[in-house]
mmCIF file of C-alpha atoms in Angstrom:
data_model
loop_
_atom_site.group_PDB
_atom_site.id
_atom_site.type_symbol
_atom_site.label_atom_id
_atom_site.label_comp_id
_atom_site.label_asym_id
_atom_site.label_seq_id
_atom_site.Cartn_x
_atom_site.Cartn_y
_atom_site.Cartn_z
ATOM 1 C CA MET A 21 15.166 -15.598 -4.386
ATOM 2 C CA ILE A 22 13.691 -16.604 -7.640
ATOM 3 C CA LEU A 23 12.578 -20.218 -8.147
ATOM 4 C CA ALA A 24 15.383 -20.936 -10.693
ATOM 5 C CA ASP A 25 17.925 -20.237 -7.897
ATOM 6 C CA ILE A 26 16.228 -22.592 -5.527
ATOM 7 C CA ILE A 27 16.226 -25.289 -8.197
ATOM 8 C CA LYS A 28 19.974 -24.953 -8.579
ATOM 9 C CA LEU A 29 20.648 -24.659 -4.838
ATOM 10 C CA LEU A 30 18.748 -27.829 -3.922
ATOM 11 C CA ASN A 31 19.586 -29.610 -7.118
ATOM 12 C CA LEU A 32 15.833 -30.223 -7.895
ATOM 13 C CA GLU A 33 14.350 -32.580 -10.408
ATOM 14 C CA VAL A 34 11.501 -30.946 -12.294
ATOM 15 C CA LEU A 35 8.116 -32.740 -12.128
ATOM 16 C CA VAL A 36 5.738 -29.991 -13.193
ATOM 17 C CA GLU A 37 7.017 -26.636 -14.403
ATOM 18 C CA THR A 38 5.235 -23.297 -14.240
ATOM 19 C CA ASP A 39 7.224 -20.062 -13.953
ATOM 20 C CA ASN A 40 10.895 -20.318 -12.979
ATOM 21 C CA LYS A 41 11.246 -16.599 -12.539
ATOM 22 C CA MET A 42 8.637 -16.518 -9.798
ATOM 23 C CA GLU A 43 9.929 -14.598 -6.736
ATOM 24 C CA ILE A 44 9.851 -16.767 -3.571
ATOM 25 C CA THR A 45 10.185 -14.936 -0.233
ATOM 26 C CA THR A 46 8.860 -17.409 2.322
ATOM 27 C CA ALA A 47 8.727 -21.125 2.787
ATOM 28 C CA CYS A 48 7.284 -23.708 5.078
ATOM 29 C CA GLY A 49 8.206 -27.293 5.723
ATOM 30 C CA ALA A 50 5.436 -29.652 6.909
ATOM 31 C CA ASP A 51 4.050 -33.081 6.676
ATOM 32 C CA LEU A 52 0.737 -32.092 8.330
ATOM 33 C CA MET A 53 -1.498 -30.543 5.750
ATOM 34 C CA SER A 54 -3.836 -29.520 8.568
ATOM 35 C CA ASP A 55 -1.058 -27.366 9.916
ATOM 36 C CA VAL A 56 -0.348 -25.781 6.515
ATOM 37 C CA LEU A 57 -4.022 -24.850 6.317
ATOM 38 C CA ALA A 58 -4.042 -23.524 9.816
ATOM 39 C CA PHE A 59 -0.865 -21.487 9.722
ATOM 40 C CA SER A 60 -0.005 -20.555 6.232
ATOM 41 C CA GLN A 61 -0.625 -16.831 5.957
ATOM 42 C CA GLU A 62 0.805 -15.812 2.623
ATOM 43 C CA LYS A 63 1.986 -17.143 -0.732
ATOM 44 C CA SER A 64 4.932 -19.411 -0.271
ATOM 45 C CA LEU A 65 6.764 -22.585 -1.021
ATOM 46 C CA LEU A 66 5.887 -25.796 0.607
ATOM 47 C CA LEU A 67 8.490 -28.569 1.387
ATOM 48 C CA THR A 68 6.961 -31.864 2.314
ATOM 49 C CA GLY A 69 7.522 -35.575 2.594
ATOM 50 C CA LEU A 70 3.876 -36.284 1.866
ATOM 51 C CA THR A 71 3.059 -37.128 -1.724
ATOM 52 C CA ASN A 72 -0.701 -37.675 -1.998
ATOM 53 C CA PRO A 73 -2.978 -35.442 -4.035
ATOM 54 C CA GLN A 74 -4.279 -33.691 -0.938
ATOM 55 C CA VAL A 75 -0.906 -31.895 -0.802
ATOM 56 C CA VAL A 76 -1.759 -30.259 -4.126
ATOM 57 C CA ARG A 77 -5.295 -29.474 -2.865
ATOM 58 C CA THR A 78 -3.801 -27.790 0.213
ATOM 59 C CA ALA A 79 -1.562 -25.734 -2.003
ATOM 60 C CA GLU A 80 -4.537 -24.840 -4.233
ATOM 61 C CA PHE A 81 -6.534 -23.502 -1.304
ATOM 62 C CA THR A 82 -3.671 -21.669 0.447
ATOM 63 C CA ASP A 83 -2.302 -20.066 -2.776
ATOM 64 C CA ILE A 84 0.976 -21.888 -2.549
ATOM 65 C CA ASN A 85 2.562 -21.922 -5.986
ATOM 66 C CA VAL A 86 5.398 -24.389 -5.479
ATOM 67 C CA ILE A 87 5.790 -27.831 -3.796
ATOM 68 C CA ILE A 88 9.101 -29.583 -3.276
ATOM 69 C CA PHE A 89 8.928 -33.234 -2.275
ATOM 70 C CA VAL A 90 11.854 -34.116 -0.019
ATOM 71 C CA ARG A 91 13.921 -37.279 0.687
ATOM 72 C CA GLY A 92 13.556 -38.413 -2.930
ATOM 73 C CA LYS A 93 9.867 -39.352 -2.472
ATOM 74 C CA ARG A 94 8.264 -39.525 -5.825
ATOM 75 C CA PRO A 95 4.572 -38.528 -5.964
ATOM 76 C CA PRO A 96 2.015 -40.806 -7.631
ATOM 77 C CA LYS A 97 0.562 -39.968 -11.015
ATOM 78 C CA GLU A 98 -2.634 -38.557 -9.561
ATOM 79 C CA THR A 99 -0.711 -35.877 -7.655
ATOM 80 C CA ILE A 100 1.266 -34.888 -10.754
ATOM 81 C CA GLU A 101 -1.912 -34.693 -12.864
ATOM 82 C CA LEU A 102 -3.720 -32.618 -10.366
ATOM 83 C CA ALA A 103 -0.801 -30.230 -10.053
ATOM 84 C CA LYS A 104 -0.712 -29.723 -13.788
ATOM 85 C CA ASP A 105 -4.408 -29.004 -13.705
ATOM 86 C CA LYS A 106 -4.113 -26.525 -10.839
ATOM 87 C CA LYS A 107 -0.844 -24.960 -12.145
ATOM 88 C CA VAL A 108 1.103 -25.772 -9.080
ATOM 89 C CA ALA A 109 4.866 -26.373 -9.780
ATOM 90 C CA LEU A 110 6.331 -29.668 -8.437
ATOM 91 C CA TYR A 111 9.923 -30.556 -7.737
ATOM 92 C CA LEU A 112 11.753 -33.423 -6.297
ATOM 93 C CA ALA A 113 14.706 -33.097 -3.858
ATOM 94 C CA SER A 114 16.906 -36.055 -2.873
ATOM 95 C CA LYS A 115 17.870 -34.242 0.306
ATOM 96 C CA PRO A 116 15.888 -34.553 3.607
ATOM 97 C CA LEU A 117 13.481 -31.826 4.794
ATOM 98 C CA PHE A 118 15.849 -30.513 7.475
ATOM 99 C CA GLU A 119 18.707 -30.008 5.048
ATOM 100 C CA CYS A 120 16.503 -28.427 2.349
ATOM 101 C CA CYS A 121 15.055 -25.923 4.821
ATOM 102 C CA GLY A 122 18.458 -25.201 6.292
ATOM 103 C CA LEU A 123 19.923 -24.394 2.900
ATOM 104 C CA LEU A 124 17.004 -22.142 1.877
ATOM 105 C CA TYR A 125 17.088 -20.349 5.239
ATOM 106 C CA ALA A 126 20.861 -19.785 5.004
ATOM 107 C CA ASN A 127 20.358 -18.309 1.555
ATOM 108 C CA GLY A 128 17.879 -15.747 2.671
ATOM 109 C CA LEU A 129 14.421 -17.356 2.606
ATOM 110 C CA LYS A 130 12.438 -16.613 5.672
ATOM 111 C CA SER A 131 9.727 -18.602 7.392
ATOM 112 C CA GLU A 132 6.207 -17.152 7.059
ATOM 113 C CA ASP A 133 4.475 -15.334 9.865
ATOM 114 C CA ILE A 134 2.229 -17.762 11.642
ATOM 115 C CA ARG A 135 -0.840 -16.948 13.593
ATOM 116 C CA ASP A 136 -1.258 -17.460 17.293
ATOM 117 C CA ILE A 137 -3.775 -20.352 17.895
ATOM 118 C CA ASN A 138 -4.392 -19.661 21.540
ATOM 119 C CA MET B 9 -30.981 -11.054 2.259
ATOM 120 C CA ASN B 10 -31.287 -12.619 -1.152
ATOM 121 C CA GLU B 11 -29.245 -15.817 -1.169
ATOM 122 C CA GLN B 12 -28.429 -17.922 -4.155
ATOM 123 C CA GLU B 13 -27.267 -21.536 -3.956
ATOM 124 C CA ILE B 14 -24.165 -21.904 -6.188
ATOM 125 C CA LEU B 15 -22.960 -25.247 -4.945
ATOM 126 C CA ALA B 16 -24.482 -28.537 -3.675
ATOM 127 C CA LYS B 17 -22.241 -31.591 -3.685
ATOM 128 C CA LYS B 18 -22.625 -35.005 -2.060
ATOM 129 C CA ILE B 19 -19.552 -36.140 -0.136
ATOM 130 C CA GLU B 20 -18.869 -39.868 0.341
ATOM 131 C CA LYS B 21 -17.458 -41.318 3.493
ATOM 132 C CA GLY B 22 -13.811 -42.279 3.132
ATOM 133 C CA ASP B 23 -13.468 -40.941 -0.391
ATOM 134 C CA PHE B 24 -10.033 -39.259 0.013
ATOM 135 C CA GLN B 25 -9.455 -39.218 -3.695
ATOM 136 C CA ALA B 26 -12.272 -36.811 -4.247
ATOM 137 C CA GLY B 27 -11.336 -34.726 -1.180
ATOM 138 C CA GLY B 28 -11.234 -31.041 -2.178
ATOM 139 C CA GLU B 29 -13.337 -31.350 -5.377
ATOM 140 C CA ALA B 30 -16.266 -29.397 -3.745
ATOM 141 C CA SER B 31 -13.911 -26.682 -2.453
ATOM 142 C CA SER B 32 -12.066 -26.434 -5.815
ATOM 143 C CA LYS B 33 -15.350 -26.044 -7.605
ATOM 144 C CA LEU B 34 -16.420 -23.292 -5.142
ATOM 145 C CA LYS B 35 -13.120 -21.544 -5.642
ATOM 146 C CA ASP B 36 -13.734 -21.462 -9.392
ATOM 147 C CA LEU B 37 -17.277 -20.187 -8.973
ATOM 148 C CA LEU B 38 -16.249 -17.457 -6.540
ATOM 149 C CA ARG B 39 -13.529 -16.361 -8.942
ATOM 150 C CA LYS B 40 -16.028 -16.064 -11.715
ATOM 151 C CA LEU B 41 -18.265 -13.997 -9.530
ATOM 152 C CA GLY B 42 -15.243 -11.644 -8.955
ATOM 153 C CA VAL B 43 -14.929 -12.230 -5.202
ATOM 154 C CA GLU B 44 -11.595 -10.809 -3.890
ATOM 155 C CA SER B 45 -8.815 -13.450 -3.654
ATOM 156 C CA ALA B 46 -8.148 -13.007 0.077
ATOM 157 C CA LEU B 47 -11.749 -13.827 0.751
ATOM 158 C CA ILE B 48 -11.784 -16.739 -1.671
ATOM 159 C CA ARG B 49 -8.781 -18.089 0.284
ATOM 160 C CA LYS B 50 -10.752 -17.894 3.640
ATOM 161 C CA ILE B 51 -13.814 -19.447 2.167
ATOM 162 C CA THR B 52 -12.055 -22.343 0.403
ATOM 163 C CA ILE B 53 -9.976 -23.179 3.424
ATOM 164 C CA VAL B 54 -13.149 -23.350 5.495
ATOM 165 C CA THR B 55 -14.894 -25.483 2.882
ATOM 166 C CA TYR B 56 -11.913 -27.831 2.424
ATOM 167 C CA GLU B 57 -11.751 -28.447 6.196
ATOM 168 C CA LEU B 58 -15.411 -29.127 6.362
ATOM 169 C CA GLU B 59 -15.294 -31.323 3.285
ATOM 170 C CA MET B 60 -12.387 -33.400 4.716
ATOM 171 C CA ASN B 61 -14.189 -33.677 8.006
ATOM 172 C CA ILE B 62 -17.223 -35.287 6.233
ATOM 173 C CA ILE B 63 -14.846 -37.712 4.504
ATOM 174 C CA ILE B 64 -12.805 -38.519 7.571
ATOM 175 C CA HIS B 65 -15.366 -38.532 10.400
ATOM 176 C CA SER B 66 -18.890 -38.948 9.109
ATOM 177 C CA LEU B 67 -21.046 -41.549 7.383
ATOM 178 C CA GLY B 68 -21.279 -39.210 4.378
ATOM 179 C CA GLY B 69 -23.009 -35.872 3.826
ATOM 180 C CA GLU B 70 -23.233 -32.852 1.666
ATOM 181 C CA ILE B 71 -21.517 -29.492 1.181
ATOM 182 C CA ARG B 72 -23.597 -26.523 -0.025
ATOM 183 C CA ALA B 73 -22.621 -22.864 -0.617
ATOM 184 C CA LEU B 74 -24.955 -19.926 -0.779
ATOM 185 C CA VAL B 75 -23.961 -16.497 -1.899
ATOM 186 C CA SER B 76 -25.599 -13.035 -1.347
ATOM 187 C CA ASP B 77 -24.288 -9.516 -1.723
ATOM 188 C CA LYS B 78 -23.019 -9.493 1.743
ATOM 189 C CA ALA B 79 -21.690 -13.041 2.503
ATOM 190 C CA VAL B 80 -20.910 -16.541 1.492
ATOM 191 C CA ARG B 81 -22.582 -19.209 3.628
ATOM 192 C CA VAL B 82 -21.059 -22.736 3.509
ATOM 193 C CA ILE B 83 -23.204 -25.495 4.986
ATOM 194 C CA ALA B 84 -21.796 -28.922 5.763
ATOM 195 C CA ASN B 85 -24.275 -31.517 6.857
ATOM 196 C CA ASP B 86 -23.658 -35.182 7.459
ATOM 197 C CA ASN B 87 -25.580 -38.302 8.384
ATOM 198 C CA GLY B 88 -23.876 -38.923 11.699
ATOM 199 C CA PRO B 89 -22.571 -40.087 14.006
ATOM 200 C CA GLY B 90 -22.347 -36.695 15.600
ATOM 201 C CA ILE B 91 -19.548 -35.014 17.506
ATOM 202 C CA ASP B 92 -19.133 -36.507 20.970
ATOM 203 C CA ASN B 93 -17.597 -33.583 22.754
ATOM 204 C CA LEU B 94 -17.960 -30.262 20.860
ATOM 205 C CA LYS B 95 -15.773 -28.320 23.295
ATOM 206 C CA LYS B 96 -12.819 -30.728 22.839
ATOM 207 C CA ALA B 97 -13.387 -30.863 19.008
ATOM 208 C CA PHE B 98 -12.495 -27.141 18.827
ATOM 209 C CA GLN B 99 -9.409 -27.523 20.964
ATOM 210 C CA PRO B 100 -6.177 -27.170 18.842
ATOM 211 C CA GLY B 101 -4.446 -30.527 18.697
ATOM 212 C CA TYR B 102 -7.408 -32.621 19.688
ATOM 213 C CA SER B 103 -8.350 -35.219 17.121
ATOM 214 C CA THR B 104 -10.133 -38.611 16.845
ATOM 215 C CA ALA B 105 -8.755 -39.288 13.362
ATOM 216 C CA SER B 106 -7.314 -42.705 12.527
ATOM 217 C CA ASP B 107 -3.681 -43.515 11.808
ATOM 218 C CA GLU B 108 -4.553 -43.915 8.157
ATOM 219 C CA VAL B 109 -5.949 -40.357 8.067
ATOM 220 C CA ARG B 110 -2.896 -38.934 9.966
ATOM 221 C CA GLU B 111 -0.570 -40.651 7.407
ATOM 222 C CA MET B 112 -2.322 -38.541 4.740
ATOM 223 C CA GLY B 113 -1.434 -35.402 6.639
ATOM 224 C CA PHE B 114 -4.731 -34.715 8.304
ATOM 225 C CA GLY B 115 -6.061 -35.217 11.845
ATOM 226 C CA ALA B 116 -3.709 -32.739 13.446
ATOM 227 C CA GLY B 117 -6.556 -31.433 15.518
ATOM 228 C CA MET B 118 -6.702 -28.113 13.727
ATOM 229 C CA GLY B 119 -9.800 -28.585 11.522
ATOM 230 C CA LEU B 120 -12.674 -26.967 13.446
ATOM 231 C CA ASN B 121 -10.377 -24.436 15.053
ATOM 232 C CA ASN B 122 -9.313 -23.446 11.606
ATOM 233 C CA VAL B 123 -12.865 -23.210 10.424
ATOM 234 C CA GLU B 124 -13.645 -20.967 13.314
ATOM 235 C CA HIS B 125 -10.600 -18.809 12.673
ATOM 236 C CA TYR B 126 -11.402 -18.157 9.003
ATOM 237 C CA SER B 127 -15.158 -17.672 9.463
ATOM 238 C CA ASP B 128 -16.978 -14.523 10.572
ATOM 239 C CA LYS B 129 -19.817 -16.521 12.013
ATOM 240 C CA LEU B 130 -20.001 -20.235 12.809
ATOM 241 C CA LYS B 131 -22.895 -22.313 13.989
ATOM 242 C CA VAL B 132 -22.446 -26.028 14.881
ATOM 243 C CA GLU B 133 -25.335 -28.298 15.745
ATOM 244 C CA SER B 134 -24.449 -31.932 16.387
ATOM 245 C CA ASN B 135 -26.265 -34.941 17.909
ATOM 246 C CA ALA B 136 -25.963 -38.657 17.649
ATOM 247 C CA ASP B 137 -29.292 -39.174 15.950
ATOM 248 C CA LYS B 138 -29.284 -36.441 13.261
ATOM 249 C CA GLY B 139 -25.564 -35.999 12.546
ATOM 250 C CA THR B 140 -23.853 -32.655 12.347
ATOM 251 C CA ILE B 141 -24.796 -29.400 10.637
ATOM 252 C CA ILE B 142 -22.097 -26.708 10.408
ATOM 253 C CA GLN B 143 -22.775 -23.326 8.997
ATOM 254 C CA ALA B 144 -19.858 -21.056 8.303
ATOM 255 C CA ILE B 145 -20.343 -17.520 7.134
ATOM 256 C CA VAL B 146 -17.603 -15.386 5.508
ATOM 257 C CA GLU B 147 -18.644 -11.750 5.004
ATOM 258 C CA LEU B 148 -17.832 -10.165 1.669
#
């Protein structure tokens, strides 16, 4: 799926735009950045209810290109500024995390492979 | 092995706003040095975890990065109070982080486990008087 399709499917509001034609193959939904750092194995899309700048930092270090904030939670200015600086695309969804993930999954996005921690 | 220090940054206790600045700077420097992106990813995740650990758990400290032809060595040292139970600290899910830290999305008890996973070599020295020194090496 390309990002433009995801924007349409989830009816997203644009906060920071980069490249709408970007191909997105996997996604993860998490409010724990530690878990994103621990399990994220490949480039993907992050859906989260957390809005602080550390979310953008986490994306920066795991090569995540797109963040969708769910449940209509608007990020503070610092988060948006950092995302512009780091070229991470930001979107706002009014739907909850579960519904966003469900819609993306039903439309062909897969979850990423996660590593075994034990 | 001829190592060159490319980063030395003081990290303040509780300064969440600045969290990730050292790691971000290191990422830029490694990119300029032409290090492969998969390796940069490993090194910056390790550095970010160590940087956040200093902010969350310590009284303040420093992050340094040294580069040679063969490896990148990240050194995180802090001024205490030391890690009580090292074995537990590496256990996935174990954390002593506060609720405030958890609300920011950290303190899931994956930090050191993650550092260990992405490093090729890891050395941890910790005691109550001197604080903690963690050296993580990622081979190039």
